XYZ file of C-alpha atoms in Angstrom:
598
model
C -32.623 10.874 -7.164
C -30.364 9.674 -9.821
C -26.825 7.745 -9.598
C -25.479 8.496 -12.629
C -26.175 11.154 -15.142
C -24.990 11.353 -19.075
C -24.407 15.059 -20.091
C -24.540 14.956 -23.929
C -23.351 17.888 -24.201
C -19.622 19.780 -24.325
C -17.536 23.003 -23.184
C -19.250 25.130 -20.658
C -22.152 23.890 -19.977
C -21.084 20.221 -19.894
C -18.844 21.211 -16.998
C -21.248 23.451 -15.498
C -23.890 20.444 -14.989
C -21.099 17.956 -13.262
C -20.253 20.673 -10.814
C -24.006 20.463 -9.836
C -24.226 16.783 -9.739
C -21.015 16.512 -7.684
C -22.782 18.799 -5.355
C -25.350 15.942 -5.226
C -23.707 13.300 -5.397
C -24.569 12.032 -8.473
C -21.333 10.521 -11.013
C -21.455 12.152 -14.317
C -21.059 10.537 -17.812
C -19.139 12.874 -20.889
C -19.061 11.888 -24.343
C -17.060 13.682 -26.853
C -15.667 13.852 -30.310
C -12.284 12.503 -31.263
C -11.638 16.696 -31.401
C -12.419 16.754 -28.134
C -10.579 14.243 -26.348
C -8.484 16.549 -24.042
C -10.937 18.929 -23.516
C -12.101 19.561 -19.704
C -15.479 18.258 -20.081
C -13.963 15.052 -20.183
C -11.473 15.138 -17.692
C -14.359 16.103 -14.959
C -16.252 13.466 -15.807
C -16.108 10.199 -13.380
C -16.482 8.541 -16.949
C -15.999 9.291 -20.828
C -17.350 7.861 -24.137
C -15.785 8.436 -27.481
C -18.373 9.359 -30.066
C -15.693 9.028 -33.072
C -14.584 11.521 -35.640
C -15.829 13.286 -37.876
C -18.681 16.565 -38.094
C -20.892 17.142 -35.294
C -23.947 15.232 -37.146
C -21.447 11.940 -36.377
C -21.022 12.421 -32.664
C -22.798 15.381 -30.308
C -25.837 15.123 -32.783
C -25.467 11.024 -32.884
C -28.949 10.137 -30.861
C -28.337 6.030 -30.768
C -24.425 7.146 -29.827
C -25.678 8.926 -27.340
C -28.234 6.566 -26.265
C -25.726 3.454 -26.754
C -23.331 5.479 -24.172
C -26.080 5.727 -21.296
C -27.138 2.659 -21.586
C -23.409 0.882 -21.519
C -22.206 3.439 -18.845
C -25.324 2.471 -16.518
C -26.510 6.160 -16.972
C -30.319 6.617 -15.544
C -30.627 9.806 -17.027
C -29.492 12.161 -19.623
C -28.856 16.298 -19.367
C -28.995 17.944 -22.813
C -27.366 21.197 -21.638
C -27.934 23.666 -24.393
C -27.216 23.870 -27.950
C -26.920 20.347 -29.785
C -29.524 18.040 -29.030
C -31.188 20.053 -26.045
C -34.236 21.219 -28.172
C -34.810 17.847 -30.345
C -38.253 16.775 -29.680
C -36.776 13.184 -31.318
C -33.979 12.928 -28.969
C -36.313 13.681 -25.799
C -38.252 10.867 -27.319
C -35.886 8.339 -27.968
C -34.253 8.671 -24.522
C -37.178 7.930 -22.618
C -37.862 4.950 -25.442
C -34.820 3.676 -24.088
C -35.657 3.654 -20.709
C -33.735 6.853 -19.715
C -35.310 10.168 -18.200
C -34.480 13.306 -19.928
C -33.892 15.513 -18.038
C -35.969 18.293 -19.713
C -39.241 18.715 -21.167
C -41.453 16.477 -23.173
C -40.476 15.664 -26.997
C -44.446 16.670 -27.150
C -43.594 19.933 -25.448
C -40.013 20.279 -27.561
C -41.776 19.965 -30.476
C -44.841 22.592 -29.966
C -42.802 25.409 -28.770
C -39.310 24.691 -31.060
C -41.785 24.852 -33.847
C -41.779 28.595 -33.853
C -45.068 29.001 -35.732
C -47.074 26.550 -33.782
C -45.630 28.501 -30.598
C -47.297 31.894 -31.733
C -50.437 29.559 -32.323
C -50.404 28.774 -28.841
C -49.522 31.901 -27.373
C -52.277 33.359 -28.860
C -54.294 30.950 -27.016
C -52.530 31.687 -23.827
C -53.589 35.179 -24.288
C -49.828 36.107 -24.793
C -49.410 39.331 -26.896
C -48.148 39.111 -30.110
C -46.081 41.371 -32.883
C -47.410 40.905 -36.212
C -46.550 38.127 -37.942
C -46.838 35.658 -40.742
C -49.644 33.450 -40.512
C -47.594 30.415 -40.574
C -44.662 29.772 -42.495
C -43.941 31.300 -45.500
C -42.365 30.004 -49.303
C -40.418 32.882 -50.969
C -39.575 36.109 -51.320
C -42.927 37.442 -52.833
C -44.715 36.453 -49.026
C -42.173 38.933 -47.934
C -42.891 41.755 -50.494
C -46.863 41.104 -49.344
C -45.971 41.399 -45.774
C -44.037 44.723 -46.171
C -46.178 46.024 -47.723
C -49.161 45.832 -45.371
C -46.745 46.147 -42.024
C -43.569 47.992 -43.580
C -40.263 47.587 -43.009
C -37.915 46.451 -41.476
C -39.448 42.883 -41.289
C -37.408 40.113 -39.880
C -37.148 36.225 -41.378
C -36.587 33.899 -38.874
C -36.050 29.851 -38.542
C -38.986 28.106 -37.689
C -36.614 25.323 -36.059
C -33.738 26.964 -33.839
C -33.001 29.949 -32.384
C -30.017 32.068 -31.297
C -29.829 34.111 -34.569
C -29.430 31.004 -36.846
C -31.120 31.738 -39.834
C -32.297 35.319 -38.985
C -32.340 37.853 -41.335
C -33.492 41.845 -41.264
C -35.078 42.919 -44.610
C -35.250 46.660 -44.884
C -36.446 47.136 -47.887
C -38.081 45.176 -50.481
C -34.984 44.715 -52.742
C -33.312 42.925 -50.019
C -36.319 40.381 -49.788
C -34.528 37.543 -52.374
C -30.970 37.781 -50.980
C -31.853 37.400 -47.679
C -34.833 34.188 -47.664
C -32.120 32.521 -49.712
C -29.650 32.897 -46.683
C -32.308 32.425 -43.965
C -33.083 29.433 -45.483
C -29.787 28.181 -46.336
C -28.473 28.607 -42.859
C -31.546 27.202 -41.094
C -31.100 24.126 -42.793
C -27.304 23.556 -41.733
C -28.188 24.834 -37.975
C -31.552 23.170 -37.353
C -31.614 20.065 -40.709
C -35.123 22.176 -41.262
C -35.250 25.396 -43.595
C -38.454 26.824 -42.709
C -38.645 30.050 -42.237
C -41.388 32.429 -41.012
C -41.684 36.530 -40.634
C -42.322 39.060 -37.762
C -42.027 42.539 -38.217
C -38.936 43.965 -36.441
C -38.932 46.297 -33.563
C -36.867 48.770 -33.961
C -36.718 50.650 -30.405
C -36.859 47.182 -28.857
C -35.495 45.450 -25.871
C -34.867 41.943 -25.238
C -36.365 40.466 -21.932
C -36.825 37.062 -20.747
C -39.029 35.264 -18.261
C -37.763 31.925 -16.480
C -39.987 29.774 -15.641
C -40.146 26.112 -14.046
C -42.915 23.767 -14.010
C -42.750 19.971 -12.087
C -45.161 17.150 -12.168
C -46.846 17.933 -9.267
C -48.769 20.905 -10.546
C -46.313 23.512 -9.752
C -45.388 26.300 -12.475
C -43.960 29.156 -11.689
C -41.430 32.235 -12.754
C -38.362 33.090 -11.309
C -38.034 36.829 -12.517
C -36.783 38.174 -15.804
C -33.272 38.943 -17.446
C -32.029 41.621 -19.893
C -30.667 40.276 -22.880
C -30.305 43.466 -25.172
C -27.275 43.573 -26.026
C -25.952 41.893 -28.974
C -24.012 41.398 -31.680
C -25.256 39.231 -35.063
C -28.280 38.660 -32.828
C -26.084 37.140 -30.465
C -26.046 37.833 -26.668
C -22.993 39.550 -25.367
C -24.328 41.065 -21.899
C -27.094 39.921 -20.022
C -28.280 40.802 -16.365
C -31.162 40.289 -13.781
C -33.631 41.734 -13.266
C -34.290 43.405 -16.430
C -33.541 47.042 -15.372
C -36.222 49.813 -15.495
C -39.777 47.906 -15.613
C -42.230 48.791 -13.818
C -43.634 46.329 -11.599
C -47.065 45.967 -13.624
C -44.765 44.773 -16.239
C -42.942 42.410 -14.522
C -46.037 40.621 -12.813
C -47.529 40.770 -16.687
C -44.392 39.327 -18.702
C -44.096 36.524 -15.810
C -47.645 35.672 -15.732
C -47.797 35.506 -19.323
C -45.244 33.023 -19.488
C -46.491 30.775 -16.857
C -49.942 31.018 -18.727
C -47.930 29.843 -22.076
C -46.074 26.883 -20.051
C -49.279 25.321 -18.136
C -50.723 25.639 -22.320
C -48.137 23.464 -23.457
C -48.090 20.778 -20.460
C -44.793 22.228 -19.786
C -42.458 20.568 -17.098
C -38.659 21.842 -16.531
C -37.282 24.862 -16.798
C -37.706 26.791 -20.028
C -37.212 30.631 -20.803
C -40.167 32.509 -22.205
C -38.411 35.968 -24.213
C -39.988 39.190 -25.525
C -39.399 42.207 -27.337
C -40.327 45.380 -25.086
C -41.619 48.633 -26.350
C -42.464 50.699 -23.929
C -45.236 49.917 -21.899
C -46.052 46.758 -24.212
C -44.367 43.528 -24.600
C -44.903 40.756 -27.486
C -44.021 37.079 -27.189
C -40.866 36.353 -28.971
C -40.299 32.494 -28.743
C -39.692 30.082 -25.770
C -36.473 27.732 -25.486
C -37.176 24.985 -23.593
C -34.051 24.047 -22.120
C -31.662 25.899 -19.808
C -30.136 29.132 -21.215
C -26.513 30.256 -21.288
C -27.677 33.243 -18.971
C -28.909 31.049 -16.468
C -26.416 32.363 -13.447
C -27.550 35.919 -13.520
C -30.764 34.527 -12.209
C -29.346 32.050 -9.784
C -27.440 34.748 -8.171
C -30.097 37.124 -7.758
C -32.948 34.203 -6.839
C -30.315 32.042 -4.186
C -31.609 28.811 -6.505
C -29.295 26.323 -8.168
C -31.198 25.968 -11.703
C -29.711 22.680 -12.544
C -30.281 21.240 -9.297
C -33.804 21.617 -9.691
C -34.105 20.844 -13.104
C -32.521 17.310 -11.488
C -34.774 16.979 -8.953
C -37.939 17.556 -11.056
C -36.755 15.406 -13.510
C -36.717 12.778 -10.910
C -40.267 13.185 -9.955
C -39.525 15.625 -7.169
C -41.172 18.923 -7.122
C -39.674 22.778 -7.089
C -37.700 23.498 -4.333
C -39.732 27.143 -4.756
C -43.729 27.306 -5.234
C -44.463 30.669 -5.495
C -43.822 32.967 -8.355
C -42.790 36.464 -8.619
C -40.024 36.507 -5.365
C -38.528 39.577 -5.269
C -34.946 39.482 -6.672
C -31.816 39.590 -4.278
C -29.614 42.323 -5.162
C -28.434 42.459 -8.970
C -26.360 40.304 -11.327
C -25.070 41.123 -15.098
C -23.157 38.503 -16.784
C -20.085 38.663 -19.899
C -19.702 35.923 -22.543
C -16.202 35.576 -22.971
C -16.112 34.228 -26.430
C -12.879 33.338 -28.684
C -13.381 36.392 -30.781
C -11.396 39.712 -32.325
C -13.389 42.457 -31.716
C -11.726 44.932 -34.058
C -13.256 47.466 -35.541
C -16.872 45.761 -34.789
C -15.932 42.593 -36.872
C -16.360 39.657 -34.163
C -14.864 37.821 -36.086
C -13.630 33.792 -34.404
C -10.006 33.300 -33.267
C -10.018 29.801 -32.588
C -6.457 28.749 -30.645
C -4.909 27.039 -27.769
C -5.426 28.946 -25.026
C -1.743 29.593 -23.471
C -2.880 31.346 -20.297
C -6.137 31.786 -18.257
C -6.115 33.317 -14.750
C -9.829 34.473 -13.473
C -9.735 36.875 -10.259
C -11.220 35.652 -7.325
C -13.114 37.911 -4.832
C -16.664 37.512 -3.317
C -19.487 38.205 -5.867
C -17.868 36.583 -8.696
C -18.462 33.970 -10.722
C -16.295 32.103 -13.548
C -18.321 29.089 -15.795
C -16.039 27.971 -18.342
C -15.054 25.047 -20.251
C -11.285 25.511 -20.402
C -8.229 26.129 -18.668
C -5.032 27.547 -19.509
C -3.653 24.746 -22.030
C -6.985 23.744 -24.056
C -7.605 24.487 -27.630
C -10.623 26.523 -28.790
C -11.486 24.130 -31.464
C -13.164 25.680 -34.925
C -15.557 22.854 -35.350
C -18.073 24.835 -32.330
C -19.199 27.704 -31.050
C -16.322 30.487 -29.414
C -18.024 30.443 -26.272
C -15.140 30.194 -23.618
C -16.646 31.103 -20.626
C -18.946 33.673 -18.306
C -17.843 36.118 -15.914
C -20.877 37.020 -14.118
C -20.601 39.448 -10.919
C -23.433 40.213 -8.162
C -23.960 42.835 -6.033
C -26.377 44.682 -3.576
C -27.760 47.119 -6.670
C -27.330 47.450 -10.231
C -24.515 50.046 -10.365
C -22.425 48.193 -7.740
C -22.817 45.010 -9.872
C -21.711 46.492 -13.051
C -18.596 48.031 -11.074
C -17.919 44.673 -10.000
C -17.474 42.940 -13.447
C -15.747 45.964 -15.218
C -13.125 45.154 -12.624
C -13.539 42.159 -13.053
C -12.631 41.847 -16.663
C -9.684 44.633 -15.893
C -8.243 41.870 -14.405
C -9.297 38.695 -16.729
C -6.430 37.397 -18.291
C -6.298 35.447 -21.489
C -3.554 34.771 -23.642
C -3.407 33.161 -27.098
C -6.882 34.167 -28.522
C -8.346 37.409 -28.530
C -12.050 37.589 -27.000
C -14.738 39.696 -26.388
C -14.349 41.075 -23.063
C -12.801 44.135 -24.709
C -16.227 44.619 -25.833
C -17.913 43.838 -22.656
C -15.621 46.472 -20.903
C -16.707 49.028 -23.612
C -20.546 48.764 -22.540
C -20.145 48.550 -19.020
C -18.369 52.103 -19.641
C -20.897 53.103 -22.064
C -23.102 56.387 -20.533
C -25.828 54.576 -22.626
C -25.327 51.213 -20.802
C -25.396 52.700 -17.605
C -28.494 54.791 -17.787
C -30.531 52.277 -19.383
C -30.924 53.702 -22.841
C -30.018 50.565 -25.203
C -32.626 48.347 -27.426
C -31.369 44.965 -29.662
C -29.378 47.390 -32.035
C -27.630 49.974 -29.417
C -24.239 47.862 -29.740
C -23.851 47.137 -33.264
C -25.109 51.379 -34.046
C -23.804 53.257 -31.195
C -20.694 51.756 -29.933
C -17.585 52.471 -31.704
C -14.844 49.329 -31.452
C -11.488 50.959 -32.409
C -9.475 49.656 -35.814
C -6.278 48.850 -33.813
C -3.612 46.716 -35.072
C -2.652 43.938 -32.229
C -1.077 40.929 -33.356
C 0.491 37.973 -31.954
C 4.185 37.568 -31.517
C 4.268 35.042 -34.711
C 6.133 36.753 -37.488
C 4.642 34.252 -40.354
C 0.727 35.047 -39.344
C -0.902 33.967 -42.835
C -3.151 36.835 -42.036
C -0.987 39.536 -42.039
C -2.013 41.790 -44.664
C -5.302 42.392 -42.556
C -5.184 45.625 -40.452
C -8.985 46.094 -39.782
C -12.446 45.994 -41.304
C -15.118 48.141 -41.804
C -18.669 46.917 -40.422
C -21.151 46.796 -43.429
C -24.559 45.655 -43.252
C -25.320 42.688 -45.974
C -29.107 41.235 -46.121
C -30.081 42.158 -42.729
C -26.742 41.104 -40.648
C -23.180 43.047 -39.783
C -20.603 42.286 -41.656
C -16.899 43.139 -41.316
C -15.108 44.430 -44.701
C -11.058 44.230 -44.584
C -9.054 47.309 -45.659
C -5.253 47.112 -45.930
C -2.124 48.417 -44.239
C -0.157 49.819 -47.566
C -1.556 51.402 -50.003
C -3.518 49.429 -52.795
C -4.887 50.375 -56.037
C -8.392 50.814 -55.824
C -8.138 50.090 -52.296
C -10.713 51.115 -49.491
C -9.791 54.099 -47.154
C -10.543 53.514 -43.670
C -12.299 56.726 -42.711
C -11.416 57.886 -39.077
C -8.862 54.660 -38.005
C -7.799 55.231 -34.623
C -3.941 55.351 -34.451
C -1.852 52.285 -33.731
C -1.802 53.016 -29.793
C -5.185 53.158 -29.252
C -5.949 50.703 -26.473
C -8.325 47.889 -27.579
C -11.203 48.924 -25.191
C -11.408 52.839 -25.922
C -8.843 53.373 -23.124
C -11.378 52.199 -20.355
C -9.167 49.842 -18.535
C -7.499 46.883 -20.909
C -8.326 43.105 -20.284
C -5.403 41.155 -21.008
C -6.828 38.900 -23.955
C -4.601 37.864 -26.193
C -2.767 41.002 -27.660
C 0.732 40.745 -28.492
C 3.330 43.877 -30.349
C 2.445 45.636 -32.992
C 4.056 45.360 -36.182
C 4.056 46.386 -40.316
C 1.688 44.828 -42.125
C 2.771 43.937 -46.160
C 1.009 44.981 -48.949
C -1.982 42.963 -50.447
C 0.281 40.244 -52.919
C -2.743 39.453 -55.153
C -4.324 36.592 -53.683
C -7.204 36.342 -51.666
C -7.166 34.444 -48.138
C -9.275 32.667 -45.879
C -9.102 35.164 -43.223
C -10.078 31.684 -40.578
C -10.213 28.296 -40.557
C -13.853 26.920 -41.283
C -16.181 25.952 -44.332
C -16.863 27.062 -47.793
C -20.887 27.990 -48.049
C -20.933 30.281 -50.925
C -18.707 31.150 -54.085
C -20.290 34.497 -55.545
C -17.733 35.300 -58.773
C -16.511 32.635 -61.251
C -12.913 33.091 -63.033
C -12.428 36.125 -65.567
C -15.399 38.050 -63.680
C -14.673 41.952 -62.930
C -15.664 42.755 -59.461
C -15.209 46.206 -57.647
C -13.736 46.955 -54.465
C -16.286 45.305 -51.308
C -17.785 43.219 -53.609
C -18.869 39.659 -52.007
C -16.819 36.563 -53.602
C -17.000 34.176 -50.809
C -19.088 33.218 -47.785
C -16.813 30.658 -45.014
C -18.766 29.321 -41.872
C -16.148 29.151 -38.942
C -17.655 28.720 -35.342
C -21.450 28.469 -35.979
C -21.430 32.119 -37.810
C -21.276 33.146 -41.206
C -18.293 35.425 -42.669
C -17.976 37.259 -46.287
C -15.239 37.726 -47.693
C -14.874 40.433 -49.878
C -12.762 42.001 -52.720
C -9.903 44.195 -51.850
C -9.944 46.585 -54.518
C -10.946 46.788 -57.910
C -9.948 44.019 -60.647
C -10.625 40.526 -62.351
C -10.980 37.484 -60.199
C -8.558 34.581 -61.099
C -9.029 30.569 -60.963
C -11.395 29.634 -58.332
C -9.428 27.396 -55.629
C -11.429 26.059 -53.825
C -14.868 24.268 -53.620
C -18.282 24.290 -52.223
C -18.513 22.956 -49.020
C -14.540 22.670 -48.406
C -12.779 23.053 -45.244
C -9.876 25.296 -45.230
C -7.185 26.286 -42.771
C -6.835 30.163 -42.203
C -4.196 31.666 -44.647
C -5.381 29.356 -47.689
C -5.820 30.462 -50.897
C -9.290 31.486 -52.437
C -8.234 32.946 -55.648
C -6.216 35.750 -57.215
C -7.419 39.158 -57.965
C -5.450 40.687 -60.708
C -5.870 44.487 -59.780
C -6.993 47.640 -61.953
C -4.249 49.759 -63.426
C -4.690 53.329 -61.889
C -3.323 56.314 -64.337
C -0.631 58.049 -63.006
């Protein structure tokens, strides 16, 4: 077993690992970003390296930082957590260069399966069922057109190099195919550094399930059941639970063998998650991650297994603490992101913001994994990830029950989050009876246009009540409408009224609300609704544009954001440039409105 262990690697999951490794006894190494100094990654650690200033490429993406820090620190072995460097087939490589284990799979492995179109190769000859697909990856727009046309829409365009809904777009018709390739490829290429791209054709009565599986270096592979990821938002996970609920057992034995099958393929060793898309009877190999996944406690609750501890101990030459695939779960567990987000009207849309009060309740079959406490900032530089409530209990029903009472009693003050949302689909008949698929949350359930704000009477972003959610090149969008009325101006159809509780009245987490107050009348000049990045400018000075129109596109928090026209009229001087980072509340330009006839 190891002494000491570098997690390069932030937030939750950062913190997550060191709890494991205290259980161990094994001293843990952060590193950080100048950002990050006072986060609470670093004060768990029994030791802390600076990485310096500057954009993620400079310090949690540095590899001889990184490297440098083990190696100074007296580190044996590094833990990539998830996100960052976790899937970097060069970073596996380079660590055990060095001398270091990584404490994952293979940069050989890494690189077969990240590579999403060499994965499908290989699942093919695992005998792993496919979905239609692109026979490798694809160059433009026209591949698309020839693909709809012999499978139909809606097709989907996905990275070839990442995953979690980073350059992903839905094409549903051939119109669509230009707009949304260019995106794909453009966003790709800032998530991953690679803009390939590929196409499946989308499911459209889908769900998402996912196989865990382990292998050590002692011959051992197995699968530790399967979780439910459905439900999401921008292709991003919101609830997830195990087991998957509903399958048959023919099913489950299938999926799990299928995966194993896929991992002994590859040479696989560590733990790595094997998804599909479901469709009745049928499942089709999505892609695998091989590294932990955020969901990872929903299956240590219901399997008694501590994930990271064996991903430790296998790492270390050990084998699986559990041989034998297939054990029937114990009981059922569902799991909440908590991110930093405002869930009004749909948008999602990230509130980064010092946190000013967190208090998690504390009764048996509950579980809290979270990177802050009441006091740290939710920086804009990373994802809005906070934390995940995750609740077990003897069946599925009594589980869910759990958590909704749960996140009745969550408390978070100073940034609104998503466990509004999460307390909506618990509630949801649909939820409960098992009748949701990748799109039931962003096309059944409604997310009321409420106006909560903070106490702080000079909010740059007070002329936004709520937005309408639009769908732009394959992805939700949120479109702001105003409080007073504005030439030109879109009506919000159906608003709830200004006391409708932020949940649909189904119990109210405390997450950052605040009074409500008047909202003043759009002045003219177009905002950056958040702090984050410039990607796009879509109008140039003197241009007419019409009310929804797109003008700009600002990355905040790992997620694209439009930001549309108001109403009607004739866009002023640009402000700002391409690739510019901008505090919420600054100017984009001015939008001299229409004249409406009396």
């Amino acid at each position: 077993m190891f002494n000491k262990i570098l997690i390069a690697n932030r937030g939750e999951i950062a913190v997550r690992i060191m709890a494991t490794c205290a259980d161990l006894g094994i001293k843990t190494v952060a590193v950080y970003s100048a950002a990050d100094s006072e986060s609470l990654h670093v004060r768990r650690a029994d030791e802390a390296v600076n990485l310096g200033d500057g954009p993620s490429s400079e310090n949690y993406l540095n590899i001889p930082a990184i490297i440098d820090a083990a190696l100074k620190t007296g580190a044996e072995a590094i833990h990539p957590g998830y996100g960052f460097l976790a899937e970097n087939a060069e970073f596996a490589r380079a660590v055990a260069a060095a001398g270091l284990v990584f404490i994952g799979p293979s940069g050989d492995a890494i690189s077969a399966m990240g590579e999403k179109v060499t994965a499908r190769e290989l699942a093919v000859a695992a005998e792993v069922p496919l979905a239609p697909g692109s026979n490798g990856a694809i160059e433009g727009a026209e591949q698309v057109l020839a693909f709809g046309e012999e499978h139909g829409y809606p097709v989907l365009v996905k990275a070839s190099h990442g995953g979690g809904g980073r350059g992903m777009r839905r094409i549903n018709s051939a119109d669509e195919a230009a707009e949304a390739v260019a995106a794909a490829e453009r966003e790709a290429a800032a998530a991953f550094g690679n803009s390939e791209i590929y196409l499946e054709r989308y499911l459209t009565n889908a769900r998402h399930v996912e196989v865990q599986v382990f292998a050590d270096t002692h011959g051992n592979a197995v699968y530790f059941g399967d979780r439910d990821c459905s439900v999401q938002r921008r292709h991003q996970k919101l609830i997830e639970e195990a087991p998957a609920p509903g399958l048959s057992e023919k099913m489950r034995k299938g999926m799990g063998e299928a995966a194993v099958r896929l991992a002994r393929r590859v040479g696989y060793v560590g733990a790595g998650t094997v998804e599909f898309l479901v469709e009745g009877e049928k499942f089709y190999f999505l892609e695998m991650n091989t590294r932990i996944q955020v969901e990872h406690p929903v299956t240590e609750l219901v399997q008694g297994l501590d994930l990271i501890a064996e991903q430790i101990r296998v790492a270390a030459g050990q084998p699986l603490s559990v041989t034998e695939s297939g054990l029937p779960p114990r009981g059922a567990a569902i799991e909440a992101r908590i991110n930093a987000e405002d869930i009004n009207g749909g948008r999602f849309v990230p509130t980064p913001g010092k946190i000013t009060a967190l208090k998690v309740p504390s009764q048996p079959g509950l579980r809290f994994d979270t990177g802050f406490e009441a006091g740290d900032e939710v920086l804009p530089y990373y994802d809005s990830l906070i934390g995940k409530l995750i609740a077990w209990g003897p069946d599925r029903e009594s589980a869910i029950n759990r958590l909704s009472r749960a996140l009745d009693e969550l408390d978070i003050q100073g940034v609104k989050t998503t466990a509004p949302a999460a307390k909506l689909v618990l509630e949801h008949e649909d939820f409960r009876a098992t009748r949701f698929n990748t799109l039931w949350l962003e096309s059944t359930v409604e997310f009321p246009d409420v106006t909560v704000e903070d106490e702080d009477e000079d909010d740059e972003g007070d002329e936004l009540l709520a937005r309408n959610e639009v769908e732009v090149g394959g992805r939700f969008y949120a479109i702001p409408y105003f409080t007073e009325a504005v030439p030109g101006a879109p009506v919000a159809a159906g608003a709830a009224p200004a006391e409708a509780p932020t949940n649909g009245g189904a119990g109210r987490p405390r997450t950052g609300g605040g009074r409500r107050k008047a909202k003043k009348a759009f002045d003219g000049t177009v905002k950056a609704p958040m702090q984050g990045t410039i990607v796009q400018i879509k109008v140039s000075a003197g241009q007419q544009v019409s009310a929804g129109d797109l003008l700009f596109v600002q990355e905040a928090m790992k997620m694209e954001n439009p930001i549309t026209a108001p109403a009607d009229g004739t866009v002023g001087e640009i402000l700002v440039g391409l690739g510019e980072s901008l505090a919420a509340g600054a100017a984009l330009t001015t939008l001299e409105l229409e004249k409406v006839n009396a």
